[in-house]
C-alpha atoms as one frame of an Amber mdcrd trajectory, in Angstrom:
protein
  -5.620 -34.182   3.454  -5.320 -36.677   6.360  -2.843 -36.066   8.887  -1.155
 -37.729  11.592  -1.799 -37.007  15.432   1.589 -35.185  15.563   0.427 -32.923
  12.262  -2.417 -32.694  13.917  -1.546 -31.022  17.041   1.287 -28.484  14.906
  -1.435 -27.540  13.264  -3.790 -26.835  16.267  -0.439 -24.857  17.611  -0.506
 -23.015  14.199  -3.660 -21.817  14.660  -3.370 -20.436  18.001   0.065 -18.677
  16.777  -2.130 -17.272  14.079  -4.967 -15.909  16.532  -2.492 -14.848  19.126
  -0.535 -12.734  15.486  -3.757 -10.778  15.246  -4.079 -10.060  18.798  -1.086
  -8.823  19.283  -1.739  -6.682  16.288  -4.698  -5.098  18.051  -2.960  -3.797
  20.699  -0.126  -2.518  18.693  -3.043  -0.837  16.499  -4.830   0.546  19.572
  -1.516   1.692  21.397  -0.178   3.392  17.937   2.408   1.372  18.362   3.084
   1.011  14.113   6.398   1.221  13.885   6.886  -1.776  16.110   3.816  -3.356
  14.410   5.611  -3.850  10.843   8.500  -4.215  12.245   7.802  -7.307  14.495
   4.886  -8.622  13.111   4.753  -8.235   9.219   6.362 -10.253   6.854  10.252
  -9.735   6.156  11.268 -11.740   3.421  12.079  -9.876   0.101   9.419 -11.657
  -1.706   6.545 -11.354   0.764   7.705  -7.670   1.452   6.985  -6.691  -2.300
   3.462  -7.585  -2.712   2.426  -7.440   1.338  -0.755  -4.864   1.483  -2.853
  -2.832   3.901  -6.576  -2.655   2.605  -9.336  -0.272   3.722 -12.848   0.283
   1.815 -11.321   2.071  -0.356  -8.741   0.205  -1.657  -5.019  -1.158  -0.804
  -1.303  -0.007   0.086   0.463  -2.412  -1.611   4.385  -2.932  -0.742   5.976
  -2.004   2.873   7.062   0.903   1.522   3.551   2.736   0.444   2.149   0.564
   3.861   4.815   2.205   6.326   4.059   5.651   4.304   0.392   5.243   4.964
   0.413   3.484   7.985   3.178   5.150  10.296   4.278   8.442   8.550   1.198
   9.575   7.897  -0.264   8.703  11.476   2.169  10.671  12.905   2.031  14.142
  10.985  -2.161  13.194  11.756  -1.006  12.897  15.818   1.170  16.561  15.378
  -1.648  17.695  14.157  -3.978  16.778  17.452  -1.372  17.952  19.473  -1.291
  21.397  17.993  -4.170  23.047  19.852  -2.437  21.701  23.246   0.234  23.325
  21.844  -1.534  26.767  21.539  -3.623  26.737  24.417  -1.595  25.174  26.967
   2.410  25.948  25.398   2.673  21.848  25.565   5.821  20.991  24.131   5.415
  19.998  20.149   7.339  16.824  20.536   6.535  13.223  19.620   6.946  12.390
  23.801   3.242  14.329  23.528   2.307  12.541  20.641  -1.251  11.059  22.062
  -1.931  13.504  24.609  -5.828  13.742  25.220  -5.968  10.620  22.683  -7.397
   6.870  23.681  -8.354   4.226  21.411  -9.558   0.381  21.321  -9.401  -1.731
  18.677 -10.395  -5.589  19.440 -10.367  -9.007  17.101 -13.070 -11.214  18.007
 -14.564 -14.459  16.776 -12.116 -15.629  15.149 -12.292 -18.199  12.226  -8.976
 -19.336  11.012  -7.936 -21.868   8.502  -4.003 -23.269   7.418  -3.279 -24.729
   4.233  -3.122 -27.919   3.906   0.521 -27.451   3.053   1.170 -25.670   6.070
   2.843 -22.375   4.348  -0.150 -19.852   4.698  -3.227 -18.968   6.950  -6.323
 -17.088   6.286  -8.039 -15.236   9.072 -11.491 -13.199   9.589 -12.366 -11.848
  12.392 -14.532  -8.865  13.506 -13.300  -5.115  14.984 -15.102  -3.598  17.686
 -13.555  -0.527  19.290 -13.586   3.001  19.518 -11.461   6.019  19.318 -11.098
   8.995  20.859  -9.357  12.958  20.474  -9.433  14.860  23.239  -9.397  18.936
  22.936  -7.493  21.467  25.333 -11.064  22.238  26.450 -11.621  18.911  28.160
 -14.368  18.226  25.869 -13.346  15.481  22.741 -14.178  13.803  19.719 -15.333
  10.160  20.288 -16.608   7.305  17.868 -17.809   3.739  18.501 -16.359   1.436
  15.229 -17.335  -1.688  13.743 -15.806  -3.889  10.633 -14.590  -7.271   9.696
 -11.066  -8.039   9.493  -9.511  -9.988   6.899  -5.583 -11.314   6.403  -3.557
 -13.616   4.843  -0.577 -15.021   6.952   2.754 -16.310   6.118   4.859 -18.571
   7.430   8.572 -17.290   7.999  11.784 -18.582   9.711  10.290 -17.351  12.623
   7.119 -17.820  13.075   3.926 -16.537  11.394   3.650 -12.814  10.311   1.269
 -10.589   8.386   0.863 -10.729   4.565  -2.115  -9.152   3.200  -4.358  -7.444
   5.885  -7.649  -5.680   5.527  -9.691  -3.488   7.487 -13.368  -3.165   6.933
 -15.646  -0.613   8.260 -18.887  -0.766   8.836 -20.201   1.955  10.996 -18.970
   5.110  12.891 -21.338   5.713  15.984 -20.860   9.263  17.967 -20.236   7.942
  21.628 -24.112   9.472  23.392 -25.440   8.831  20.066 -28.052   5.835  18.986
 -26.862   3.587  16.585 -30.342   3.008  15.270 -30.229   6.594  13.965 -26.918
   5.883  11.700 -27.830   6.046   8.464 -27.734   2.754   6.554 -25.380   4.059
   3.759 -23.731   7.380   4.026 -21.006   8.844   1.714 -17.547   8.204   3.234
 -16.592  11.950   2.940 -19.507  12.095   5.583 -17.878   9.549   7.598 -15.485
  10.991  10.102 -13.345   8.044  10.516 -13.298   7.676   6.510 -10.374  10.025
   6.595  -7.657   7.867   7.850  -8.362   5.844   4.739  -5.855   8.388   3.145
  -5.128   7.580  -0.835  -4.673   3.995  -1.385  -1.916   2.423  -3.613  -4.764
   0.328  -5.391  -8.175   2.663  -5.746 -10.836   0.053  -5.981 -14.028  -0.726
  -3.648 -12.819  -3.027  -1.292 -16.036  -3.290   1.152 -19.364  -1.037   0.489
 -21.105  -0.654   3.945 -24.522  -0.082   1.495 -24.733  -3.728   1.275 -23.678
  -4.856   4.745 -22.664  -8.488   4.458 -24.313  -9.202   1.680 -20.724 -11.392
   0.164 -19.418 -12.244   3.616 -20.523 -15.963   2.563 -18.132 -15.377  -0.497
 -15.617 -13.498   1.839 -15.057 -15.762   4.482 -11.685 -18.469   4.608 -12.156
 -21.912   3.851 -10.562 -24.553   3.566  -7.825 -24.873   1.166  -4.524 -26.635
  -0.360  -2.166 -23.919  -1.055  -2.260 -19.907  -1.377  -3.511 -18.315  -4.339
  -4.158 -14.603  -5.718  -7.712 -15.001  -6.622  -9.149 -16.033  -3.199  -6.396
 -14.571  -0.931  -7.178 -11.316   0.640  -4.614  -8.832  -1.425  -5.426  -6.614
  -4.580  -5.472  -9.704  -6.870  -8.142 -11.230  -4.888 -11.816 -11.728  -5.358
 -12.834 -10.004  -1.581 -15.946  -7.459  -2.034 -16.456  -8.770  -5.556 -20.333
  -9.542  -6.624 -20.797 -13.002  -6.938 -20.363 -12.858 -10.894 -17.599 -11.123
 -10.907 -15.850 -14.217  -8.663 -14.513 -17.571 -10.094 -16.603 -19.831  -8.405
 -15.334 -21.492  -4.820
């Protein structure tokens, strides 16, 4: 489509609203901030809210319900659990104001490649996660991992202002912090990965990314341009991500 200097520049303004969206999402991610996280920056309307999704390797939450299931309740009964040996050791209050205690984590969105439709409803984003995570122990020693993985969402325009449709979360590799990462295997079984468990049980079981292959689809993967949203090439259960090539309709 050609536009005019004034489309133009809302669309430049689109795309930083987009890449800022995703930021902010970071730090809510990192802070375990979730709550606030759906509620401020994922979609609202009825329609969107239905069919909005959460995607690991593993497969997808699909509807704000099972995502807010997954992604909050289940984080928390996860934190109680950390806190418990504080608990035992040290008589720390079991309370949610200790929710975190020992805890830090880092999650990042970098290089990011982000394209609108060309009528101006929907965004696709990619971007890559770099971060780490870390549970402390009443010992002082703790349990810390280096993470990689490509991000993937689709993003809405609402009343106001852009907000989180379909999101996935790839993982690559977990790295021991003191470890090398050229002695991580190249393809390891998740239930040996220790950061596989907060994949939990997925609305949608299907094999959304195989760390086996590394990148071998990210050319298939990756936004492009585009006119208006669709299932088959959007980033939610419908669509085409981690697919072999012949399994895809063709771009």
């Amino acid at each position: 489509m050609v536009f005019t200097d004034e489309e133009r520049i809302d669309r430049i303004c689109d795309r930083e609203a987009c890449t800022q969206l995703i930021n902010r999402h970071s730090i809510y991610h990192s802070n375990d901030w979730r709550r606030r996280e759906l509620d401020e920056l994922w979609v609202t309307d009825p329609q969107y809210r239905q069919t909005a999704s959460l995607g690991y390797n593993n497969g997808y939450y699909v509807g704000m319900d099972a995502i807010a299931q997954h992604y909050v309740l289940d984080r928390e009964a996860q934190r109680y659990e950390w806190l418990k040996p504080y608990h035992e050791a040290k008589r720390t209050p079991l309370c949610r104001e200790n929710l975190g205690l020992g805890a830090s984590a880092m999650h990042t969105s970098t290089t990011p490649l982000v394209y609108i439709a060309d009528d101006g409803r929907t965004a696709r984003y990619q971007g890559y996660q770099l971060g780490y995570q870390s549970t402390g122990r009443p010992d002082g020693t703790a349990e810390s991992y280096l993470e990689f993985g490509l991000l993937y969402a689709d993003l809405v325009r609402e009343e106001d202002g852009w907000k989180i449709w379909h999101l996935v979360m790839e993982h690559d590799h977990t790295v021991e912090v003191g470890t090398a990462y050229a002695d991580v295997p190249v393809r390891r079984p998740d239930s040996e990965d220790p950061l596989a468990r907060d994949y939990g049980t997925p609305t949608v079981e299907q094999t959304v990314y195989n760390p086996l292959f590394g990148w071998e689809y990210i050319w298939q993967d990756m936004p492009r341009p585009y006119v208006t949203y669709d299932d088959k090439s959007g980033y939610g259960p419908g669509g085409d991500l981690g697919k072999p090539y012949y399994k895809r309709e063709r771009r």
